[in-house]
Coordinates of C-alpha atoms and ligand atoms in Angstrom, one line a residue:
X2 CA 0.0 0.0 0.0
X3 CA 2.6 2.0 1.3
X4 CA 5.0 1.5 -2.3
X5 CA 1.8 2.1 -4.2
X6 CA 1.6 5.8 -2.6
X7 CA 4.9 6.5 -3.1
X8 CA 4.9 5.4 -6.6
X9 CA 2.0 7.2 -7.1
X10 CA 3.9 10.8 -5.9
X11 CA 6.8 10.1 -7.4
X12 CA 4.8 9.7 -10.9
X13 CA 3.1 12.9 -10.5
X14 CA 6.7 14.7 -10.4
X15 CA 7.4 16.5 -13.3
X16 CA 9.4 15.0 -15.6
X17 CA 13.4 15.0 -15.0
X18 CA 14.4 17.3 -17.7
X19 CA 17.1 15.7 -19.5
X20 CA 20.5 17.7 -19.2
X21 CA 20.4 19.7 -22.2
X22 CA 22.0 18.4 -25.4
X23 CA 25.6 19.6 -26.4
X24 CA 24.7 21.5 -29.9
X25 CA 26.4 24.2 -32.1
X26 CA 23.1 26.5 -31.4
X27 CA 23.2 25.8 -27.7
X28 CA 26.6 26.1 -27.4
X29 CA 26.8 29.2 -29.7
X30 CA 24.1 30.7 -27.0
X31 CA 26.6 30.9 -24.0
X32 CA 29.0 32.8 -27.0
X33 CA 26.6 35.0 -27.9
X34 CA 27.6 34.5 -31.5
X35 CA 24.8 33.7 -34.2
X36 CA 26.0 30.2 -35.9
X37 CA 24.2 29.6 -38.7
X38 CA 23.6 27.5 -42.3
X39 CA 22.2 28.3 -46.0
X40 CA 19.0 26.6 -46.5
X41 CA 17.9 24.8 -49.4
X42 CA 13.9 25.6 -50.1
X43 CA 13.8 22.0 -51.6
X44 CA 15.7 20.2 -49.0
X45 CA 13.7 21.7 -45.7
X46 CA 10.4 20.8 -48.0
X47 CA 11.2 17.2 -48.4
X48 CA 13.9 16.2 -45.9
X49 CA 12.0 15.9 -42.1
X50 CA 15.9 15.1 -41.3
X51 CA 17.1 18.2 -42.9
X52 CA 14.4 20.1 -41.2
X53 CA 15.6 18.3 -37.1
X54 CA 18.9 18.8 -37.5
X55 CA 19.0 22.6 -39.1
X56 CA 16.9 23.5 -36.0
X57 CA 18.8 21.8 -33.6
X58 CA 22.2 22.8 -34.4
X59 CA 22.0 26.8 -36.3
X60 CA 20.1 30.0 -34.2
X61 CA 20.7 31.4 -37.5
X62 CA 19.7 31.1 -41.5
X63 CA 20.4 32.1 -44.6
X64 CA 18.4 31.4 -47.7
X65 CA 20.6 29.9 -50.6
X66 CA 18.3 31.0 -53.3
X67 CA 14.9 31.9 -52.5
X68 CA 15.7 35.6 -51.7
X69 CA 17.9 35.9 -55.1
X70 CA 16.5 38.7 -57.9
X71 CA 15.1 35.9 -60.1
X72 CA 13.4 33.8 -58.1
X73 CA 12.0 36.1 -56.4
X74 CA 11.1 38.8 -59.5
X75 CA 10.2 37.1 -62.2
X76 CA 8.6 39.5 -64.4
X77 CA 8.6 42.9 -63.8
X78 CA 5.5 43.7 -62.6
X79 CA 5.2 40.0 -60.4
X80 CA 6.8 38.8 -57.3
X81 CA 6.8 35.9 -55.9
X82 CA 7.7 35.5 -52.3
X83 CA 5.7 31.9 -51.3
X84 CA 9.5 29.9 -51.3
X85 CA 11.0 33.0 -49.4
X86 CA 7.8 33.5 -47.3
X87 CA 8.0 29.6 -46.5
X88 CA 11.8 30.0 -44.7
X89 CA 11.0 33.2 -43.2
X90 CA 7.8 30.7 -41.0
X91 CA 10.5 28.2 -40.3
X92 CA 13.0 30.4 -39.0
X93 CA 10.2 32.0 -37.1
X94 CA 9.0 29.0 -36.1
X95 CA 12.5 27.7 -34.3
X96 CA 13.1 31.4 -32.9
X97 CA 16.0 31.7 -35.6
X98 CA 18.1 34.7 -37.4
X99 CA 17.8 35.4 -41.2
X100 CA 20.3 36.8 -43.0
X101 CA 18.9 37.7 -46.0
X102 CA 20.7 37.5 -49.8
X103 CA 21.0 38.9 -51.4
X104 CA 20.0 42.5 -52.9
X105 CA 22.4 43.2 -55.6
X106 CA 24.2 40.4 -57.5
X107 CA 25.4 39.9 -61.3
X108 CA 24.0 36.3 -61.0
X109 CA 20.8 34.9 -60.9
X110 CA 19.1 37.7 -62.7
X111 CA 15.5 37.4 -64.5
X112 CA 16.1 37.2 -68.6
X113 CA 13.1 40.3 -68.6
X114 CA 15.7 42.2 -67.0
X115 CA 18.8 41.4 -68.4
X116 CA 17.4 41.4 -72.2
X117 CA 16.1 44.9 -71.6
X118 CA 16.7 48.0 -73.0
X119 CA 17.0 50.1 -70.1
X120 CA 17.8 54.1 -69.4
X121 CA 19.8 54.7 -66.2
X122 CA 16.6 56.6 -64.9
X123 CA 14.5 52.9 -65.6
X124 CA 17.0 50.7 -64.1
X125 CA 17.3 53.1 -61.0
X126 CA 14.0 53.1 -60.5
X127 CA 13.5 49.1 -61.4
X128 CA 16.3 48.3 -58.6
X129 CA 14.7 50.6 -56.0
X130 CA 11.2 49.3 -56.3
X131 CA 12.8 45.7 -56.2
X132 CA 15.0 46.7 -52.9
X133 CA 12.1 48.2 -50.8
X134 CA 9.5 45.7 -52.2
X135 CA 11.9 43.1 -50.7
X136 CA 13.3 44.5 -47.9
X137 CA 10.1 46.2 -47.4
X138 CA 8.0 43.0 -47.0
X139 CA 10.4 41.2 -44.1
X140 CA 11.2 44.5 -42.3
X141 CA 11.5 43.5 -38.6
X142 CA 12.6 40.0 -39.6
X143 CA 16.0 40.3 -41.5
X144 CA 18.9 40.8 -38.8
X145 CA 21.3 40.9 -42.1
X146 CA 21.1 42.0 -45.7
X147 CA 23.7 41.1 -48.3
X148 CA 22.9 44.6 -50.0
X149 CA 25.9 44.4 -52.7
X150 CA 27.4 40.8 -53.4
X151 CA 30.6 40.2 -55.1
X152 CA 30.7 44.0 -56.8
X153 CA 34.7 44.2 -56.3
X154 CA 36.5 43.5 -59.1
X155 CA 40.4 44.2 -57.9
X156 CA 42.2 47.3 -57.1
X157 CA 40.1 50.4 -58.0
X158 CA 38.0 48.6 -59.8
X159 CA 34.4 47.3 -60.0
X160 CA 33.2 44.0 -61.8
X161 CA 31.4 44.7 -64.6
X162 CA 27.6 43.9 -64.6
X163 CA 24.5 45.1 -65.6
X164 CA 24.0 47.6 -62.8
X165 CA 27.4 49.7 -63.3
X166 CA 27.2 49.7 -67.1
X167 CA 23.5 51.4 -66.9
X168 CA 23.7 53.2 -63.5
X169 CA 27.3 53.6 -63.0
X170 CA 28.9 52.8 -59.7
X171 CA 26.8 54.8 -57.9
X172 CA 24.0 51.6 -58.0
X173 CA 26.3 51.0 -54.7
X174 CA 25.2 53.8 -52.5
X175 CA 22.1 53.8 -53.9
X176 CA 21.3 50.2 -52.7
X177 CA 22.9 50.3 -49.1
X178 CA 20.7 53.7 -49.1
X179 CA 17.4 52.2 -50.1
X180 CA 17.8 49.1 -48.1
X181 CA 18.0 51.2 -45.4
X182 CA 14.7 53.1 -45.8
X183 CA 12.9 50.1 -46.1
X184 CA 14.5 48.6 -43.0
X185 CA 16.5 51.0 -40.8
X186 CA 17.0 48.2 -38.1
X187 CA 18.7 45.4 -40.7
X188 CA 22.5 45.3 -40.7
X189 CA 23.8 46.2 -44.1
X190 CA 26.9 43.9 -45.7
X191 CA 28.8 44.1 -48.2
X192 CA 29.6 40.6 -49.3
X193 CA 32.5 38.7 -51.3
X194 CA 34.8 35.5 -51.4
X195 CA 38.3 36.3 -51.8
X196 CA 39.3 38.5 -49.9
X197 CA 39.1 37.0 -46.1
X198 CA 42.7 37.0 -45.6
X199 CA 45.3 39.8 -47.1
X200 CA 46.1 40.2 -50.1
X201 CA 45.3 42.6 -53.6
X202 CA 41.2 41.6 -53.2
X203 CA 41.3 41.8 -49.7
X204 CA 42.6 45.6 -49.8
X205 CA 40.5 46.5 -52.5
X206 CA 37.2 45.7 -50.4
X207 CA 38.9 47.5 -47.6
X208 CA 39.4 50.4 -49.9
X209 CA 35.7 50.0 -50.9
X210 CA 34.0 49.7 -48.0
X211 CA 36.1 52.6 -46.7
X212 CA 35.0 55.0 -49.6
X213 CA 31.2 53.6 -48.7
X214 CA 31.9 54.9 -45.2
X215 CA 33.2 58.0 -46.4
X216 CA 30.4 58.8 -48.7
X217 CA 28.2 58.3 -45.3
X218 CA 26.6 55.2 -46.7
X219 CA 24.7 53.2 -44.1
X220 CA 26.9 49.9 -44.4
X221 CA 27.7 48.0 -41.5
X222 CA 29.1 45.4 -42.1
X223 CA 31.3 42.7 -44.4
X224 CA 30.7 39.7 -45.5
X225 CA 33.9 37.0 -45.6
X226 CA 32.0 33.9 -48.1
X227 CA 34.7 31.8 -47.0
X228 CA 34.5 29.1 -49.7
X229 CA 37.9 27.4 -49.1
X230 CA 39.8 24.2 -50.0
X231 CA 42.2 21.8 -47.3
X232 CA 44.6 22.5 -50.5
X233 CA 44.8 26.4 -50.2
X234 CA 43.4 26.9 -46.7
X235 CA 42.9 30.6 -45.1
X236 CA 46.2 32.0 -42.8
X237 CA 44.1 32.6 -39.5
X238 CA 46.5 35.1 -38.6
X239 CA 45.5 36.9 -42.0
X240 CA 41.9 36.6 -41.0
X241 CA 42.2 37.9 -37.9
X242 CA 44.3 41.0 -39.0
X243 CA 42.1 41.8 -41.9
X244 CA 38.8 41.4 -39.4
X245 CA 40.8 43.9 -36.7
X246 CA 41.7 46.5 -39.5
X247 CA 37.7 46.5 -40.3
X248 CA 37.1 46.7 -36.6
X249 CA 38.9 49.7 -36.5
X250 CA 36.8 51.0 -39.4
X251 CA 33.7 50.5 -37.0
X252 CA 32.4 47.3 -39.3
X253 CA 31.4 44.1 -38.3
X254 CA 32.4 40.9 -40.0
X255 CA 30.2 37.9 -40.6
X256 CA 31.5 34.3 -42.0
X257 CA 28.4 33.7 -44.1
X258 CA 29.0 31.0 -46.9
X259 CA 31.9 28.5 -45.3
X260 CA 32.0 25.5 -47.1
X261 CA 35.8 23.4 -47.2
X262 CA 37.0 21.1 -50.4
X263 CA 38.3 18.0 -50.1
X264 CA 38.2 16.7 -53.4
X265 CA 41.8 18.3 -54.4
X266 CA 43.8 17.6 -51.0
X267 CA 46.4 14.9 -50.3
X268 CA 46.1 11.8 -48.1
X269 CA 43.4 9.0 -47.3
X270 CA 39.6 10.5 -47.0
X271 CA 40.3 10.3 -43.3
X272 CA 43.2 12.6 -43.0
X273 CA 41.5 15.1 -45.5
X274 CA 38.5 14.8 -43.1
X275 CA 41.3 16.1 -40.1
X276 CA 42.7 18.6 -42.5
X277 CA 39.2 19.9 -43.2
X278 CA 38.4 19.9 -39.7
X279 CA 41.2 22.7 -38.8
X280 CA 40.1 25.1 -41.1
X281 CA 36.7 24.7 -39.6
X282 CA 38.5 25.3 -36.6
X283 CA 40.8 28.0 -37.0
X284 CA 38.3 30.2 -39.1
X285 CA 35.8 29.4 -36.2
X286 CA 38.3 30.5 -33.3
X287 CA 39.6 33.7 -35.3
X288 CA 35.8 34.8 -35.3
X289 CA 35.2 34.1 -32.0
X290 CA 38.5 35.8 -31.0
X291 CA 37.7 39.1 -33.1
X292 CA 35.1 41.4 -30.9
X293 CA 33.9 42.5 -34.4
X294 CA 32.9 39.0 -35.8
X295 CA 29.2 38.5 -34.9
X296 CA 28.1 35.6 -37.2
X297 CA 29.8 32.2 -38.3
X298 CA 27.4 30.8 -41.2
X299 CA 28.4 27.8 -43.0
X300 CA 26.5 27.2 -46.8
X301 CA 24.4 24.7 -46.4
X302 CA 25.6 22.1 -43.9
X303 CA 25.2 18.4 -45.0
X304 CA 27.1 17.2 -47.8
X305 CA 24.0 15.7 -48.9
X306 CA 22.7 19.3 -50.1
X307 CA 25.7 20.9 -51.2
X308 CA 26.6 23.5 -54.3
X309 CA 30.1 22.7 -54.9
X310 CA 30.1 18.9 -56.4
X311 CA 28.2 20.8 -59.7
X312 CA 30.7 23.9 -59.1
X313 CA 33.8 21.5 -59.3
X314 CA 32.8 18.9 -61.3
X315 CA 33.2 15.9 -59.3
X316 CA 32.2 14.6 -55.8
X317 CA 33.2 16.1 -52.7
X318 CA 32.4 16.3 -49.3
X319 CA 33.0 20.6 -48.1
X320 CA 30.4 20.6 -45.0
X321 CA 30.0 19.5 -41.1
X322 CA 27.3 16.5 -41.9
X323 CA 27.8 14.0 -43.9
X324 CA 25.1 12.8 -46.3
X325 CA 23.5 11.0 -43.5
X326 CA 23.4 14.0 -41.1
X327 CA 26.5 12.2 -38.9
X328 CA 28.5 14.5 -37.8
X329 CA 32.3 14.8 -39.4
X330 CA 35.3 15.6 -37.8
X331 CA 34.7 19.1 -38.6
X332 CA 31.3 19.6 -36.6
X333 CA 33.4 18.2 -33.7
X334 CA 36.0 20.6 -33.9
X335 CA 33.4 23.4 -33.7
X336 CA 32.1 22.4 -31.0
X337 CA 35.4 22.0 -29.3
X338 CA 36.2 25.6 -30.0
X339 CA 32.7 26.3 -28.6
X340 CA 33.3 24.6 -25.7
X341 CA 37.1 25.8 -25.0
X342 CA 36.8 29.4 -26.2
Ligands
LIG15 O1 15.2 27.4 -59.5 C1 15.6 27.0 -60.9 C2 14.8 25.9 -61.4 O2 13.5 26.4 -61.6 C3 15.3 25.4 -62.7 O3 14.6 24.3 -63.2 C4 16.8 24.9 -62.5 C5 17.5 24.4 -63.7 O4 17.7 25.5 -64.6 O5 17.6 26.1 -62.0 C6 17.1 26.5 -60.7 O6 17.9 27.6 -60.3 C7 19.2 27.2 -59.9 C8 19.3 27.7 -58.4 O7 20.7 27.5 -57.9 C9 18.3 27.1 -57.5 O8 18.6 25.7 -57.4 C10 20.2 27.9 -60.8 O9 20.1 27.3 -62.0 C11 21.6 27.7 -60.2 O10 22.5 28.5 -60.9 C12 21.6 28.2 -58.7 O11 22.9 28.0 -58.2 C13 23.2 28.8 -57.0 C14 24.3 29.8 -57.3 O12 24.6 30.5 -56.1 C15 24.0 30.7 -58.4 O13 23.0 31.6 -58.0 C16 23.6 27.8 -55.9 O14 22.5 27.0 -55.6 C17 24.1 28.6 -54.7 O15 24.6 27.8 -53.7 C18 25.1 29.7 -55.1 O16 25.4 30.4 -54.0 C19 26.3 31.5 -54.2 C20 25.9 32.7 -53.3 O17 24.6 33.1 -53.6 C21 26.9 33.8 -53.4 N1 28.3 33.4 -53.1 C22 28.7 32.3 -54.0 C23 27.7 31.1 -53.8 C24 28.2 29.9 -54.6 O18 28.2 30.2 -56.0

């Protein structure tokens, strides 16, 4: 009788919560720092797997494609926002970050734009209504924007594309400037590959982002893509000192499209899995080192859902999860510096 009552008190306990689960978003918590992963529209549709892990490891998201001109302008006069509206619910949904991205790109651009016959007074105007129509319809939601993506060409120069040959180079200002009208509390970025370390790019976009800053444009921030081999891996000491020089400039950095190659590195799969690892490590550590580095955003992050086999041209394995959502040797090592930093 006695055991029955007992039984009966202990079962109306609340349930022992279980001690909390070691994760890259609950570890990135205690850091304070928003750790974060591409999405793939298609993948979070039809992969419940995807949809588990992405929530359980990242506090922060970034859409690979659905926030892109094309996809998300088709036609001049239509929009289409159900793929980007569907992400923005999910990352509500699992109290995450978006980064958004990106604004203002040569790639990915609708054929009724880039066939037309445009005056610089139509292709203004055609880029700001796109800008606060899009920026304008996740206002409140979007702690990031990548306003401008990969406009540096090299040392005082621009890359050609659609938008300097009609506007000029003032298309720059103009979209930091009209992405903040339509969201004065979204972080502006510039963002690039390339130039993470030091070197001739690297001082160009310093040079640029400087000029922006001098021109009183409302940029906060830059972007370091970070898409890297085990072959030619970043110099963290490079990283750092390029991320402190734009610290002193009163800019951010965010890491926000890491992915590592493995295809063209020496050794067994297993000791390019190690090599892999420390550049996941290093670039990881340098960010959380730099007061100035506020988000660590890998692209994509199973290597079952990756862009680069179809950018190289052959197999390879450049993220944290395998294609079964195990975790690599690299996912460890973040959560090592996580855990020791
Ligand atoms: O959505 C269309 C689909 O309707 C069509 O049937 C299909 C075949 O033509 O194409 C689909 O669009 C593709 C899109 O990805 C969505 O899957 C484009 O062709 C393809 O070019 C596009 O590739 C993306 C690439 O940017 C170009 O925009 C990659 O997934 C994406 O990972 C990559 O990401 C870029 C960043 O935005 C900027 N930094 C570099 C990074 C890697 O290139």
């Amino acid at each position: 009788m006695l055991l029955a009552l007992i039984a009966g008190v202990i079962a109306s306990l609340p349930a022992m919560t279980q001690p909390s689960e070691i994760t890259l978003r609950s570890l990135a918590q205690q850091h304070e720092i928003n750790i974060g992963a591409a999405v793939s529209i298609g993948a979070l549709r039809k992969d419940s797997t995807y949809r588990e892990v992405l929530a359980r490891e990242f506090n922060t998201v970034t859409p690979e494609n659905v926030m892109k001109f094309e996809p998300i302008h088709p036609e001049r006069d239509r929009y289409n926002f159900t793929d980007a509206d569907e992400l923005v619910a999910f990352a509500n949904a699992h109290q995450m970050q978006l980064r958004g991205h990106t604004l203002v790109w040569h790639q990915q651009l609708p054929d009724w734009l880039t066939a037309g016959e445009w005056t610089q007074a139509e292709l203004m105007d055609i880029l700001q209504q796109h800008i606060y129509t899009l920026v304008g319809r996740y206002r409140g939601q979007i702690a990031a924007w990548d306003v401008v993506n990969e406009a540096v060409g090299g040392k005082d120069s621009l890359r050609k594309n659609i938008w300097l040959e009609k506007i000029g180079s003032d298309y720059i200002d103009l979209a930091f400037r009209w992405a903040h009208e339509a969201d004065p509390q979204a972080k502006l970025f510039y963002n690039d590959y390339g130039g993470e370390g030091l070197g001739e790019k690297s001082d160009a976009i310093f040079a640029f982002v400087k000029e922006l800053q001098q021109r009183r444009v409302p940029i906060h921030g830059v972007g370091f893509q970070m898409h890297k081999t085990i072959k030619n891996p970043p110099l963290p000491e490079e990283v750092a000192e390029n991320m402190k020089r734009l610290n002193e400039l009163g800019l951010e950095v965010q890491i926000t499209e890491m992915d590592v190659q493995i295809h063209n590195g020496t050794g067994t799969r297993d000791e390019r899995l190690v090599a892999q690892a420390k550049v996941y490590r290093d670039m990881l550590g340098v960010c959380l080192e730099a007061s100035n580095c506020t988000a660590f955003v890998t692209w994509g992050f199973t290597d079952k859902y990756t862009w680069i086999p179809g950018f190289v041209g052959q197999p390879d394995e450049p993220l944290i999860f395998d294609e079964s959502y195990r975790p690599k040797p690299a996912y460890n090592a973040l959560v090592d510096v996580l855990k020791n930093s």
